[in-house]
Amino acid sequence: MSAPNSDYDPVEVTPLRADEVERMRDEALAAIAAADSLEALKQVRIEHAGDRSPLALANREIGALPPAARKEAGKRVGRARGAVNQALAARTAEVEAAEFERRLAEETVDVTLPADIEPVGARHPLTTIQEHVADIFVAMGWEVAEGPEVEAEWLNFDALNLGPDHPARTMQDTFWLDPESAAMVLRTHTSPVQARTMLTRTPPIYVVCPGRVYRTDEADATHMPVFHQVEGLAIDKGLSIAHLKGTLDHFARAIYGTEITTRFRPSYFPFTEPSAEVDLLCYVCHNDPAKVADCRTCGGEGWVEWGGCGVVNPRVLIACGVDPEEYSGFAFGMGLDRTITSRYDIADLRDLWDGDIRFTEPFGVGL
Amino acid sequence: MRVPVEWLRSLVELPDGVTTEALADRLTMYDLKLEEIVGGGITGPLVVGRVLAISPEPQKNGKTINWCRVDVGRHNVSSVPDAPGEDVPSRGIVCGAHNFAVGDLVVVSLPGTYLPALGFEIGSRKTYGHVSDGMICSTSELGLPDDETTASGILVLPPDSARPGDDAIALLGLADQTLDLEVNPDRAYALSLRGVARDTAIAFDVPFADPADRPTPSTDRPAYPVRVEDSTACPVFTTLVVTGIDPEATTPAWLVKRLTDAGMRPISLTVDVSNYVMLELGQPNHCYDRAKLRGDIVVRRARPGETLRTLDDVERTLTPDDLLITDDSGPIGLAGVMGGDRVEIDEHSTDVVIEAAHFNPVTIFRTQKRHKLPTEAAKRFERGVDPELPLRAAARVAELLVELAGGTLEPGATVVGDPPRRSPVSFPADLPERISGVPITPEQARATYERNGCTVELTEGRFTVTPPSWRFDLNDPYDFVEEALRTAGYQNVPSVLPTPTGGRGLTREQELRRRVGHVLAGAGLVEVTTLPFMGPADLDRLLVPQDDPRRDLVRLANPLSAEEPALSPTLLVGLLRAASLNIGRGHETVQISEIGRVFRPRAERREAPIYGVDRRPTEEELAALDAALPEQPRHVGFVLVGERQRSGWNAPGRPVSWTDAKAVAQRLADTLHVELQIAPGSLAPFHPGRCARLTLDGEVVGHVGELHPKVAEEYGLPGRVAAGELDLDALIAAAPAIGPKPDFSAFPVAKEDFAFVVDESLPAGELEAAIRGASELLESARLFDVYTGDQVGEGRKSLAFKVRLRAADRTLTDADIKAARERIVSAAAALGAELR
Ligand SMILES: [Zn+2]
């Protein structure tokens, strides 16, 4: 601090001179502008805005001025310090923002690096298609029925109008449990589930039965001893083959697309009378005259075999406790494995069964 | 059933312009499904040739080819200078076969001929140094059946049967087509030209003359004496006698052609005539050499141990279920299935006894099955042959033998028994329309039934219909619906969507099973489907001890493989095979799961009852069915091999461990909202020290853990393998109908850590359970550290828990927390735990 002036008035204190205050302010502002890091700003703050900064020291000299001059000098120094502080804050914000930007830039990663450490699961298409089919029918107000895979002979055959001496029974290629006298089989179709449903529910009945069935076929590219079927059963008052056709048309459209229709060819099954084979309009060539001749899916026929169906034989209704005078019904059944193999052009059925994860993985959890 | 179109057309006059394809399409829609059209299709100059000269020329490849000069009449070229023999108008042809000689008549396909059996058009081509101007044809190249005389190659025509240049297509009937029809088991009548012709006539609405409508010999005196001891199995038995047939007589070409086109081999005139009548009318019949018969023909059941050498030269041991044709010498035929060789017609036979009978279908079915003899005769009898036919068919056989072999029909006919009468069937007149959905008036239905040979009454809105003797498929009212519909046309069924009253959607079990499937996939597992077949060796591989209950297998009577005679009691058999296959194919990480049934016998083995079908079984009877079935719950199983977390650029990867198996199980339990109790377990194929037994309310529901290292090695699975199998049905059955209520407090939490030193053998789960049960303020307790070492001493370990305390209704005070801590410490102390 300067000593009071000896001659006292007028008094002039050098640091408080207007040009001197201006110089100090400008020096401070220049230093602030030049600072390019928070570290440098911290130093500038100490040097130009701290307690020992020239402006702070100048401020202390104010008391040495004569009272008349103090106000003027105070204003001058205060404005200068205000300008410095403002510049400091603004520059700090600027530098902070720049440093944050720099940090983000430095944190940039190569997003093409793999991130596949978690194992990826998938569901088997044979499971998914059974659920898909079930959903189509559930949406129509049907329900899903299930039953055991080892089944009583009576339910697999007799109750379905396949008596012990029925010639059709030899067509079934049945796995029998040991001993054969135990009268149990690996079900050859899901029809015993239909029988069980009729035996335990009262009509109206509208059920689909997807499931695993067994025949004594050696495994090869086009046969497996185990495969999957879906069967449907409707028992109600006034049902006719027309309702069967309507149901199958709807089912075909739901699976294969709106332009797909079905056709019936007469056939024979013991549990239905009349019976029919149902063909699908070829879902690849649509029996289009321009394409059908070269179509591999239907072999140039324009139609592909889909399954069997018919009116539930009243003998089956009687064995299962349904009064054929009051109710009639229809049933149908088709394989699901071939739906998968034909849709995805899979040449060998065994691929569905040997468990290579590369078969299932592409399906994910859908079809 | 093979139906030669020419034969069919001789019995039905089809409308003009009906092609074979149109005929086949119509029959397919009339329930006689076309398998294929056989024959036809040869086009171009296929002609008769006479071999003029042959020059055998050995080749470097060791073969000898024949360079031939062949006279093909008007198709000759004027000169073939390099062909063997004199250069007269002819053609030069190279042929590799040797079964023909100079002077033989052969069939030549000249350039431009298309042979479907070869699939290409014959051209003139240079081969073995000559220009071969056509091809000398073998039977198979012509699409003809081979027999002993032609199997050696080139078809050589009988001498003087044609002239060079004649059209061979017409000569051999190669333009003729045959329909191969699939006859459904109920349409027995269609295993004959008679039946197919009748259906064809109805389908095309043209007149039909029944070939079985023919005069029959008078029965006022017997032909050959017959006694029938079992008239249920044999309701009708007929004999006629034809004497003086010429043993030298051969079968005429037209008959051979029809037989071969129909798929039967010509054998001798008598046998051919017998087969021809079977094909024509559908009545199997048999001819015996009368000179070899001893006394009366007797139809009876076999005696135990009796034997018969059948025509196929097999000595067969018979049972009383077999029906026999016998004479004084013993059995001479297996009724309706196959004749015996002792009374067979031979090249000296002149007098013939013709048998035509009606047999009970079930008797024939059983005999043919027992002796594995599905002969043409058995195939017809077991489905049902028109019982009115025997005498008429026998007369037809006699007629042909008289005509073709110069025999004489002896007067008289033996007919034992009466054909069974058909009962009428009654049903509402609107039933065909009601069930088929196709507008079919009662008058239309009546016309259809009558055309099919039924006797029809229509009164007061009801049909009473008596089916004809040949229709074994018309027994129930719905059979008549089918008959009316097949005439009205299946293609005319309208499409009407039924309107169910509304279902309840998936059951909770079905819904939860799907949820489990999704959760498994979400846990990184790939679902597989495996075959359930296995054998005891698979259990050996899993180190399953001999006294393990899973050794009691559900066995098959007729497994596909002797090594896999049973159904698997565990999903791990299939899963480990699949894991092994994947590792073998180069995968390093395989994490697979399966949901499927496993099979185990009931403690008390029973036979499943067989009930009648004329009524619903009672509840007790139904329960008895289910009680006999093996247990077959759905399980969920999984196997994890390799890295649970894959190694990569930023992490070292984490190999599979037993904890991953437990984590999967817990995830399933959480999904189903069930609380598993977990305790140390011991079960093959798991590592004895790394197996957790999972229980639900005291019932064991599964095991998880690390696979026994020897099992992993046995399946070629590297590293530590985690696996698990749970009873999914049991888990789902225990799942609460609705999940737990969300229950949490907004008051502050107090976090407390505890480190307890316990005996090394104390399962951490027990200590954790004790802590959890110690205070009602406890929100969670999580084990975060396990330490063994010097600081806790030999045989001891330190278990550290993070515990969170919270009250539902207030902020906890220091006193609350202190009290809770004390309770936790003292609960732990009860297990010998000391606070560190
Ligand atoms: Zn197509």
Short mmCIF file of N, CA and C in Angstrom, two decimals, chain A residues 114 116-119 121-124 127 131 135 140-141 143-144 146-150 152-154 158 165 170 174-178 181-184 196 199 212 217 240-243 246-247 249 264-266 268 273 275 305 311 314-315 318-319 321 352-358 360, chain B residues 29 31 33 184-186 362 365-366 434-436 476 478-479 482 485 490 494-498 500 503-504 510 513-514 517-518 521 524-527 529-531 555-558 560 582 585 587 592 597 599 607-608 610-614 616-617 626 628-630 632 644-646 649:
data_model
loop_
_atom_site.label_atom_id
_atom_site.label_comp_id
_atom_site.label_asym_id
_atom_site.label_seq_id
_atom_site.Cartn_x
_atom_site.Cartn_y
_atom_site.Cartn_z
N PRO A 114 -16.96 -57.35 -32.35
CA PRO A 114 -18.05 -58.27 -32.00
C PRO A 114 -18.51 -58.08 -30.56
N ASP A 116 -20.65 -60.60 -29.08
CA ASP A 116 -21.46 -61.83 -29.09
C ASP A 116 -21.06 -62.78 -27.97
N ILE A 117 -20.83 -62.24 -26.81
CA ILE A 117 -20.39 -63.17 -25.76
C ILE A 117 -21.56 -63.96 -25.17
N GLU A 118 -22.78 -63.44 -25.26
CA GLU A 118 -23.92 -64.17 -24.69
C GLU A 118 -24.36 -65.26 -25.66
N PRO A 119 -24.63 -66.46 -25.17
CA PRO A 119 -25.10 -67.51 -26.08
C PRO A 119 -26.48 -67.15 -26.64
N GLY A 121 -30.05 -68.57 -28.15
CA GLY A 121 -30.89 -69.77 -28.18
C GLY A 121 -31.86 -69.76 -29.33
N ALA A 122 -32.54 -70.87 -29.52
CA ALA A 122 -33.54 -70.98 -30.58
C ALA A 122 -34.52 -72.09 -30.23
N ARG A 123 -35.70 -72.02 -30.83
CA ARG A 123 -36.70 -73.07 -30.61
C ARG A 123 -36.83 -73.90 -31.88
N HIS A 124 -37.08 -75.18 -31.69
CA HIS A 124 -37.14 -76.09 -32.83
C HIS A 124 -38.39 -75.80 -33.68
N THR A 127 -41.59 -77.57 -32.89
CA THR A 127 -42.34 -77.04 -31.75
C THR A 127 -43.13 -75.83 -32.19
N GLU A 131 -47.32 -74.93 -32.38
CA GLU A 131 -47.93 -73.79 -31.69
C GLU A 131 -48.65 -72.89 -32.69
N ASP A 135 -52.54 -72.00 -32.65
CA ASP A 135 -53.02 -70.62 -32.56
C ASP A 135 -54.07 -70.31 -33.63
N MET A 140 -60.06 -69.38 -33.87
CA MET A 140 -61.42 -69.66 -34.35
C MET A 140 -62.34 -70.13 -33.23
N GLY A 141 -61.81 -70.20 -32.02
CA GLY A 141 -62.63 -70.65 -30.91
C GLY A 141 -62.49 -72.13 -30.61
N GLU A 143 -60.14 -75.48 -29.15
CA GLU A 143 -59.20 -75.67 -28.06
C GLU A 143 -58.17 -76.73 -28.47
N VAL A 144 -57.12 -76.84 -27.67
CA VAL A 144 -56.03 -77.75 -27.98
C VAL A 144 -56.09 -78.93 -27.01
N GLU A 146 -54.62 -82.85 -25.79
CA GLU A 146 -53.37 -83.63 -25.78
C GLU A 146 -53.63 -84.98 -25.14
N GLY A 147 -52.71 -85.90 -25.40
CA GLY A 147 -52.85 -87.22 -24.80
C GLY A 147 -51.52 -87.94 -24.79
N PRO A 148 -51.49 -89.13 -24.16
CA PRO A 148 -50.23 -89.86 -24.03
C PRO A 148 -49.73 -90.40 -25.36
N GLU A 149 -48.41 -90.63 -25.42
CA GLU A 149 -47.81 -91.19 -26.63
C GLU A 149 -47.82 -92.71 -26.60
N VAL A 150 -47.64 -93.29 -25.41
CA VAL A 150 -47.90 -94.73 -25.28
C VAL A 150 -49.39 -94.83 -24.97
N ALA A 152 -53.29 -97.02 -25.14
CA ALA A 152 -53.96 -98.33 -25.10
C ALA A 152 -54.39 -98.71 -26.52
N GLU A 153 -54.21 -99.98 -26.82
CA GLU A 153 -54.61 -100.49 -28.13
C GLU A 153 -56.07 -100.12 -28.43
N TRP A 154 -56.91 -100.25 -27.41
CA TRP A 154 -58.33 -99.99 -27.63
C TRP A 154 -58.56 -98.57 -28.13
N ASP A 158 -59.39 -99.88 -31.71
CA ASP A 158 -60.77 -100.36 -31.62
C ASP A 158 -61.78 -99.22 -31.59
N ASP A 165 -59.42 -107.43 -36.64
CA ASP A 165 -59.27 -108.08 -37.93
C ASP A 165 -59.52 -107.11 -39.08
N THR A 170 -53.44 -103.56 -40.54
CA THR A 170 -52.13 -104.02 -40.95
C THR A 170 -51.38 -102.92 -41.70
N THR A 174 -47.32 -100.65 -36.69
CA THR A 174 -47.39 -100.17 -35.31
C THR A 174 -46.23 -100.68 -34.45
N PHE A 175 -45.71 -99.82 -33.60
CA PHE A 175 -44.82 -100.26 -32.52
C PHE A 175 -45.67 -100.77 -31.36
N TRP A 176 -45.45 -102.00 -30.97
CA TRP A 176 -46.18 -102.56 -29.83
C TRP A 176 -45.28 -102.59 -28.61
N LEU A 177 -45.88 -102.34 -27.44
CA LEU A 177 -45.12 -102.52 -26.22
C LEU A 177 -44.96 -104.01 -25.94
N ASP A 178 -43.89 -104.33 -25.24
CA ASP A 178 -43.62 -105.71 -24.90
C ASP A 178 -44.24 -106.02 -23.55
N SER A 181 -49.31 -108.74 -25.63
CA SER A 181 -50.56 -109.00 -24.91
C SER A 181 -50.92 -107.87 -23.96
N ALA A 182 -49.95 -106.99 -23.67
CA ALA A 182 -50.26 -105.85 -22.80
C ALA A 182 -51.19 -104.86 -23.50
N ALA A 183 -51.37 -105.03 -24.82
CA ALA A 183 -52.34 -104.24 -25.59
C ALA A 183 -52.07 -102.75 -25.51
N MET A 184 -50.77 -102.40 -25.62
CA MET A 184 -50.40 -100.99 -25.64
C MET A 184 -49.48 -100.74 -26.83
N ARG A 196 -60.28 -89.71 -26.73
CA ARG A 196 -60.26 -89.30 -25.31
C ARG A 196 -61.09 -88.04 -25.09
N LEU A 199 -64.65 -88.91 -25.11
CA LEU A 199 -64.99 -89.70 -23.93
C LEU A 199 -65.10 -88.84 -22.67
N ARG A 212 -46.79 -85.88 -31.38
CA ARG A 212 -45.83 -86.82 -31.91
C ARG A 212 -46.50 -88.17 -32.14
N ASP A 217 -41.17 -97.22 -39.41
CA ASP A 217 -40.39 -96.94 -40.61
C ASP A 217 -38.93 -96.72 -40.23
N SER A 240 -71.61 -80.72 -41.28
CA SER A 240 -71.55 -81.49 -42.52
C SER A 240 -70.15 -81.38 -43.12
N ILE A 241 -69.96 -82.07 -44.25
CA ILE A 241 -68.68 -82.01 -44.93
C ILE A 241 -68.39 -80.59 -45.40
N ALA A 242 -69.44 -79.81 -45.63
CA ALA A 242 -69.22 -78.42 -46.03
C ALA A 242 -68.46 -77.67 -44.94
N HIS A 243 -68.77 -77.95 -43.68
CA HIS A 243 -68.05 -77.29 -42.58
C HIS A 243 -66.60 -77.78 -42.51
N GLY A 246 -64.86 -75.88 -45.21
CA GLY A 246 -64.65 -74.49 -44.79
C GLY A 246 -63.51 -74.36 -43.81
N THR A 247 -63.45 -75.30 -42.86
CA THR A 247 -62.39 -75.26 -41.86
C THR A 247 -61.02 -75.46 -42.52
N ASP A 249 -60.19 -75.00 -45.67
CA ASP A 249 -59.86 -73.85 -46.51
C ASP A 249 -59.26 -72.73 -45.67
N PHE A 264 -61.06 -81.88 -52.42
CA PHE A 264 -61.29 -83.21 -51.85
C PHE A 264 -61.22 -84.27 -52.94
N ARG A 265 -60.62 -85.41 -52.57
CA ARG A 265 -60.71 -86.60 -53.40
C ARG A 265 -61.25 -87.70 -52.52
N PRO A 266 -62.19 -88.53 -53.03
CA PRO A 266 -62.74 -89.56 -52.17
C PRO A 266 -61.65 -90.53 -51.71
N TYR A 268 -60.65 -93.57 -48.18
CA TYR A 268 -61.19 -94.47 -47.17
C TYR A 268 -60.36 -94.38 -45.90
N GLU A 273 -66.49 -91.61 -42.38
CA GLU A 273 -67.35 -92.09 -43.46
C GLU A 273 -68.39 -91.01 -43.72
N SER A 275 -65.10 -90.40 -46.39
CA SER A 275 -63.72 -89.96 -46.17
C SER A 275 -63.19 -89.29 -47.44
N GLU A 305 -50.57 -83.18 -51.98
CA GLU A 305 -51.33 -83.92 -50.98
C GLU A 305 -51.09 -83.31 -49.61
N VAL A 311 -66.16 -87.39 -42.34
CA VAL A 311 -67.21 -87.29 -41.32
C VAL A 311 -66.95 -88.40 -40.29
N PRO A 314 -70.17 -92.87 -37.32
CA PRO A 314 -71.05 -93.01 -36.15
C PRO A 314 -70.63 -94.16 -35.23
N ARG A 315 -69.97 -95.18 -35.78
CA ARG A 315 -69.49 -96.26 -34.92
C ARG A 315 -68.47 -95.73 -33.90
N ILE A 318 -70.36 -93.79 -31.22
CA ILE A 318 -71.02 -94.68 -30.25
C ILE A 318 -70.00 -95.20 -29.24
N ALA A 319 -68.84 -95.66 -29.73
CA ALA A 319 -67.82 -96.19 -28.82
C ALA A 319 -67.33 -95.12 -27.86
N GLY A 321 -69.23 -92.60 -26.73
CA GLY A 321 -70.31 -92.06 -25.91
C GLY A 321 -71.00 -90.83 -26.47
N LEU A 352 -34.10 -82.87 -39.12
CA LEU A 352 -34.98 -82.36 -38.06
C LEU A 352 -34.70 -83.02 -36.73
N TRP A 353 -34.01 -84.18 -36.79
CA TRP A 353 -33.94 -85.03 -35.59
C TRP A 353 -32.56 -85.21 -35.01
N ASP A 354 -31.49 -84.94 -35.80
CA ASP A 354 -30.19 -85.33 -35.26
C ASP A 354 -29.59 -84.28 -34.33
N GLY A 355 -30.22 -83.11 -34.22
CA GLY A 355 -29.84 -82.18 -33.16
C GLY A 355 -28.70 -81.25 -33.50
N ASP A 356 -28.27 -81.19 -34.74
CA ASP A 356 -27.23 -80.22 -35.11
C ASP A 356 -27.80 -78.83 -34.88
N ILE A 357 -27.12 -78.06 -34.03
CA ILE A 357 -27.67 -76.75 -33.66
C ILE A 357 -27.75 -75.80 -34.86
N ARG A 358 -26.96 -76.07 -35.89
CA ARG A 358 -27.03 -75.19 -37.06
C ARG A 358 -28.35 -75.33 -37.80
N THR A 360 -31.33 -75.61 -36.20
CA THR A 360 -32.37 -74.89 -35.46
C THR A 360 -32.07 -73.40 -35.31
N MET B 29 -61.86 -89.39 -59.06
CA MET B 29 -62.88 -88.66 -58.30
C MET B 29 -64.05 -89.58 -57.92
N ASP B 31 -63.41 -92.45 -56.37
CA ASP B 31 -62.79 -93.27 -55.33
C ASP B 31 -62.06 -94.48 -55.89
N LYS B 33 -58.60 -94.45 -57.19
CA LYS B 33 -57.54 -93.46 -57.41
C LYS B 33 -56.47 -93.99 -58.35
N ASN B 184 -59.16 -98.87 -52.37
CA ASN B 184 -59.25 -98.78 -50.92
C ASN B 184 -59.77 -100.09 -50.34
N PRO B 185 -59.36 -100.41 -49.09
CA PRO B 185 -59.68 -101.72 -48.55
C PRO B 185 -61.18 -102.01 -48.49
N ASP B 186 -62.02 -100.98 -48.46
CA ASP B 186 -63.45 -101.26 -48.36
C ASP B 186 -64.07 -101.59 -49.72
N VAL B 362 -62.62 -112.80 -42.28
CA VAL B 362 -61.73 -112.78 -41.11
C VAL B 362 -60.87 -114.05 -41.06
N PHE B 365 -58.16 -113.62 -43.60
CA PHE B 365 -57.23 -112.58 -43.15
C PHE B 365 -56.23 -113.14 -42.13
N ARG B 366 -56.78 -113.90 -41.17
CA ARG B 366 -55.90 -114.42 -40.12
C ARG B 366 -54.92 -115.44 -40.67
N ARG B 434 -77.87 -83.83 -45.68
CA ARG B 434 -77.55 -83.23 -44.39
C ARG B 434 -76.06 -83.43 -44.05
N ILE B 435 -75.55 -84.62 -44.29
CA ILE B 435 -74.17 -84.93 -43.89
C ILE B 435 -73.16 -84.47 -44.94
N SER B 436 -73.54 -84.53 -46.21
CA SER B 436 -72.56 -84.17 -47.23
C SER B 436 -72.50 -82.67 -47.46
N ASP B 476 -73.81 -99.23 -43.11
CA ASP B 476 -74.34 -98.24 -42.18
C ASP B 476 -74.95 -97.09 -42.98
N TYR B 478 -74.27 -93.99 -42.97
CA TYR B 478 -73.29 -93.06 -43.53
C TYR B 478 -72.60 -93.65 -44.76
N ASP B 479 -72.57 -94.99 -44.88
CA ASP B 479 -72.00 -95.58 -46.09
C ASP B 479 -72.81 -95.16 -47.32
N GLU B 482 -71.91 -91.65 -48.36
CA GLU B 482 -70.72 -91.64 -49.21
C GLU B 482 -71.07 -92.04 -50.64
N LEU B 485 -72.69 -89.23 -52.30
CA LEU B 485 -71.78 -88.10 -52.50
C LEU B 485 -70.80 -88.39 -53.63
N TYR B 490 -67.42 -85.02 -55.05
CA TYR B 490 -66.75 -84.38 -53.92
C TYR B 490 -66.36 -82.94 -54.24
N PRO B 494 -69.66 -77.49 -50.80
CA PRO B 494 -69.40 -76.07 -50.56
C PRO B 494 -68.48 -75.87 -49.35
N SER B 495 -67.95 -74.66 -49.23
CA SER B 495 -67.02 -74.34 -48.14
C SER B 495 -67.73 -73.43 -47.15
N VAL B 496 -68.00 -73.95 -45.96
CA VAL B 496 -68.73 -73.18 -44.94
C VAL B 496 -67.95 -73.25 -43.63
N LEU B 497 -67.58 -72.11 -43.09
CA LEU B 497 -66.82 -72.12 -41.85
C LEU B 497 -67.77 -72.30 -40.67
N PRO B 498 -67.54 -73.32 -39.84
CA PRO B 498 -68.44 -73.48 -38.68
C PRO B 498 -68.21 -72.38 -37.66
N PRO B 500 -68.03 -72.13 -33.88
CA PRO B 500 -68.05 -72.69 -32.53
C PRO B 500 -68.52 -71.63 -31.54
N GLY B 503 -64.01 -70.90 -27.52
CA GLY B 503 -63.19 -71.72 -26.64
C GLY B 503 -62.55 -70.89 -25.57
N ARG B 504 -61.83 -71.57 -24.70
CA ARG B 504 -61.19 -70.88 -23.58
C ARG B 504 -59.71 -70.65 -23.82
N GLN B 510 -50.62 -75.61 -21.13
CA GLN B 510 -50.10 -75.38 -22.49
C GLN B 510 -49.38 -74.04 -22.56
N ARG B 513 -46.04 -74.19 -20.74
CA ARG B 513 -45.04 -74.97 -21.46
C ARG B 513 -44.40 -74.10 -22.56
N ARG B 514 -45.23 -73.32 -23.22
CA ARG B 514 -44.68 -72.40 -24.22
C ARG B 514 -43.73 -71.41 -23.57
N GLY B 517 -40.46 -72.84 -22.95
CA GLY B 517 -39.71 -72.95 -24.20
C GLY B 517 -39.04 -71.63 -24.56
N HIS B 518 -39.76 -70.55 -24.39
CA HIS B 518 -39.19 -69.24 -24.71
C HIS B 518 -38.08 -68.87 -23.74
N ALA B 521 -34.91 -70.66 -24.61
CA ALA B 521 -34.25 -70.04 -25.76
C ALA B 521 -33.61 -68.72 -25.33
N GLY B 524 -30.28 -68.88 -23.96
CA GLY B 524 -29.20 -69.24 -24.87
C GLY B 524 -29.20 -70.70 -25.27
N LEU B 525 -30.27 -71.44 -24.97
CA LEU B 525 -30.28 -72.87 -25.30
C LEU B 525 -30.99 -73.09 -26.65
N VAL B 526 -30.44 -73.98 -27.43
CA VAL B 526 -31.02 -74.33 -28.73
C VAL B 526 -31.83 -75.61 -28.55
N GLU B 527 -33.10 -75.56 -28.91
CA GLU B 527 -33.96 -76.72 -28.71
C GLU B 527 -33.66 -77.81 -29.75
N THR B 529 -34.99 -81.92 -31.07
CA THR B 529 -35.94 -83.00 -30.89
C THR B 529 -35.18 -84.28 -31.19
N THR B 530 -35.27 -85.24 -30.28
CA THR B 530 -34.51 -86.48 -30.46
C THR B 530 -35.46 -87.66 -30.42
N LEU B 531 -34.99 -88.78 -30.94
CA LEU B 531 -35.78 -90.00 -30.93
C LEU B 531 -35.73 -90.64 -29.55
N ARG B 555 -40.34 -101.47 -22.67
CA ARG B 555 -39.75 -102.13 -23.84
C ARG B 555 -40.76 -102.29 -24.97
N LEU B 556 -40.22 -102.33 -26.18
CA LEU B 556 -41.04 -102.54 -27.37
C LEU B 556 -40.98 -104.00 -27.78
N ALA B 557 -42.10 -104.50 -28.31
CA ALA B 557 -42.12 -105.88 -28.81
C ALA B 557 -41.43 -105.96 -30.17
N ASN B 558 -41.49 -104.90 -30.93
CA ASN B 558 -40.93 -104.93 -32.29
C ASN B 558 -40.08 -103.69 -32.56
N LEU B 560 -37.14 -101.24 -33.92
CA LEU B 560 -36.47 -101.19 -35.22
C LEU B 560 -35.07 -101.78 -35.12
N ASN B 582 -22.78 -82.73 -32.31
CA ASN B 582 -22.37 -81.34 -32.57
C ASN B 582 -20.87 -81.15 -32.36
N ARG B 585 -18.97 -82.51 -35.09
CA ARG B 585 -19.02 -81.73 -36.32
C ARG B 585 -18.29 -80.40 -36.19
N HIS B 587 -18.31 -78.07 -33.56
CA HIS B 587 -18.75 -76.99 -32.68
C HIS B 587 -17.93 -77.06 -31.40
N ILE B 592 -27.83 -77.08 -25.52
CA ILE B 592 -29.07 -77.57 -26.12
C ILE B 592 -30.07 -77.97 -25.05
N ARG B 597 -41.33 -86.33 -23.68
CA ARG B 597 -41.78 -87.31 -22.69
C ARG B 597 -40.68 -88.32 -22.40
N PHE B 599 -40.27 -92.27 -20.30
CA PHE B 599 -41.16 -93.41 -20.11
C PHE B 599 -40.64 -94.31 -19.00
N GLU B 607 -52.13 -105.38 -18.15
CA GLU B 607 -52.48 -105.33 -19.56
C GLU B 607 -53.59 -104.30 -19.72
N ALA B 608 -53.56 -103.58 -20.83
CA ALA B 608 -54.64 -102.64 -21.09
C ALA B 608 -55.85 -103.43 -21.57
N ILE B 610 -59.24 -104.55 -23.50
CA ILE B 610 -59.85 -104.29 -24.81
C ILE B 610 -61.36 -104.38 -24.61
N TYR B 611 -62.06 -103.33 -24.93
CA TYR B 611 -63.51 -103.31 -24.75
C TYR B 611 -64.21 -103.47 -26.09
N GLY B 612 -65.49 -103.69 -26.00
CA GLY B 612 -66.31 -103.66 -27.21
C GLY B 612 -66.45 -102.23 -27.68
N VAL B 613 -67.10 -102.08 -28.84
CA VAL B 613 -67.24 -100.72 -29.37
C VAL B 613 -68.71 -100.38 -29.58
N ASP B 614 -69.59 -101.17 -28.99
CA ASP B 614 -71.01 -100.90 -29.18
C ASP B 614 -71.55 -99.93 -28.14
N ARG B 616 -70.12 -96.75 -24.93
CA ARG B 616 -69.01 -96.08 -24.27
C ARG B 616 -68.58 -96.90 -23.06
N PRO B 617 -67.27 -97.07 -22.84
CA PRO B 617 -66.83 -97.75 -21.63
C PRO B 617 -67.24 -96.94 -20.39
N ASP B 626 -56.10 -96.16 -18.44
CA ASP B 626 -55.01 -95.26 -18.07
C ASP B 626 -54.09 -95.88 -17.03
N ALA B 628 -53.11 -98.80 -16.88
CA ALA B 628 -52.17 -99.76 -17.47
C ALA B 628 -51.03 -99.05 -18.18
N LEU B 629 -51.26 -97.82 -18.61
CA LEU B 629 -50.23 -97.13 -19.40
C LEU B 629 -49.02 -96.81 -18.54
N PRO B 630 -47.83 -96.90 -19.13
CA PRO B 630 -46.64 -96.49 -18.37
C PRO B 630 -46.73 -95.01 -18.02
N GLN B 632 -45.50 -91.40 -18.32
CA GLN B 632 -44.83 -90.75 -19.44
C GLN B 632 -44.87 -89.24 -19.29
N ARG B 644 -19.83 -70.78 -21.49
CA ARG B 644 -21.14 -70.18 -21.22
C ARG B 644 -21.13 -68.73 -21.71
N GLN B 645 -19.98 -68.06 -21.51
CA GLN B 645 -19.80 -66.76 -22.16
C GLN B 645 -18.60 -66.88 -23.07
N ARG B 646 -18.78 -66.45 -24.27
CA ARG B 646 -17.77 -66.67 -25.27
C ARG B 646 -16.56 -65.77 -25.04
N TRP B 649 -12.51 -60.34 -27.81
CA TRP B 649 -11.45 -59.32 -27.77
C TRP B 649 -11.43 -58.58 -26.44
#
